[in-house]
């Protein structure tokens, strides 16, 4: 019997991508109520197009729930430089989840966790029962690759993706996907605002993990490193371990739905009325 094919959507990634795709030209697709809909409609179109491209049997949408997460408690500088979302986007967070529900998709997210953690938890919960296509723009998700997981990173428009399977990752990086957080522990992440080891970039970080396996392996072999590298790592101190904790995507978010709940064939008839009422004309054109 063929396993279910679950399309796992990073809702936040698609929502932000859709917003800025048209906001740059000042087009927010205001509806009759005076509310912007560019992010909402772009998000839904992305999901509907992905469903057509990848032909899943099941669909689930994951979301961040608030800006403060356990990672902020680990490190005060985590994402501290991220600007607040533009005011035209603020109402669209709830609007997108409401539209998602009306279209028949399950929304998942837990306060204090990120969408990435929910994605990992979905993969963990049904790892023996399904195979997965994950749509996102976040390369941190590379650590989740395994034989039954395909990552589709948004690249251009609604239908062009950069596809990663586990073997492609191993060929390109020379390590296992699960070692990717160890690389990030050394190189840090300026976008997320955590430091890694000052003076060690992506190339050196990857070489260290290729050679020594993980953070602990590098620390146990400091005597083998060049004096300059050794000094940088020693000066980083506990920040190295904190950076790894920040880089690791957790897979213990409670998932309180069944796999059957994610089954999706088409939007209910009521979704057309909902889209008409809220001015989601672009979405209407993509519904069966």
PDB file of C-alpha atoms in Angstrom, residues 5 58 65 77 105 129 135 146 160 183 199 235:
ATOM      1  CA  UNK A   5       2.309  11.986   0.736  1.00  0.00           C
ATOM      2  CA  UNK A  58      -2.376  15.431   2.587  1.00  0.00           C
ATOM      3  CA  UNK A  65       2.893  31.893  17.164  1.00  0.00           C
ATOM      4  CA  UNK A  77      20.231  38.639  20.945  1.00  0.00           C
ATOM      5  CA  UNK A 105      -6.154  22.954   5.524  1.00  0.00           C
ATOM      6  CA  UNK A 129       3.672   6.290   8.073  1.00  0.00           C
ATOM      7  CA  UNK A 135       7.895  23.927   1.073  1.00  0.00           C
ATOM      8  CA  UNK A 146      16.234  11.962   5.268  1.00  0.00           C
ATOM      9  CA  UNK A 160      10.074  27.283  -9.597  1.00  0.00           C
ATOM     10  CA  UNK A 183      28.339  23.775  11.086  1.00  0.00           C
ATOM     11  CA  UNK A 199      36.381  34.809  12.514  1.00  0.00           C
ATOM     12  CA  UNK A 235      37.530  32.724  23.012  1.00  0.00           C
TER      13      UNK A 235
END
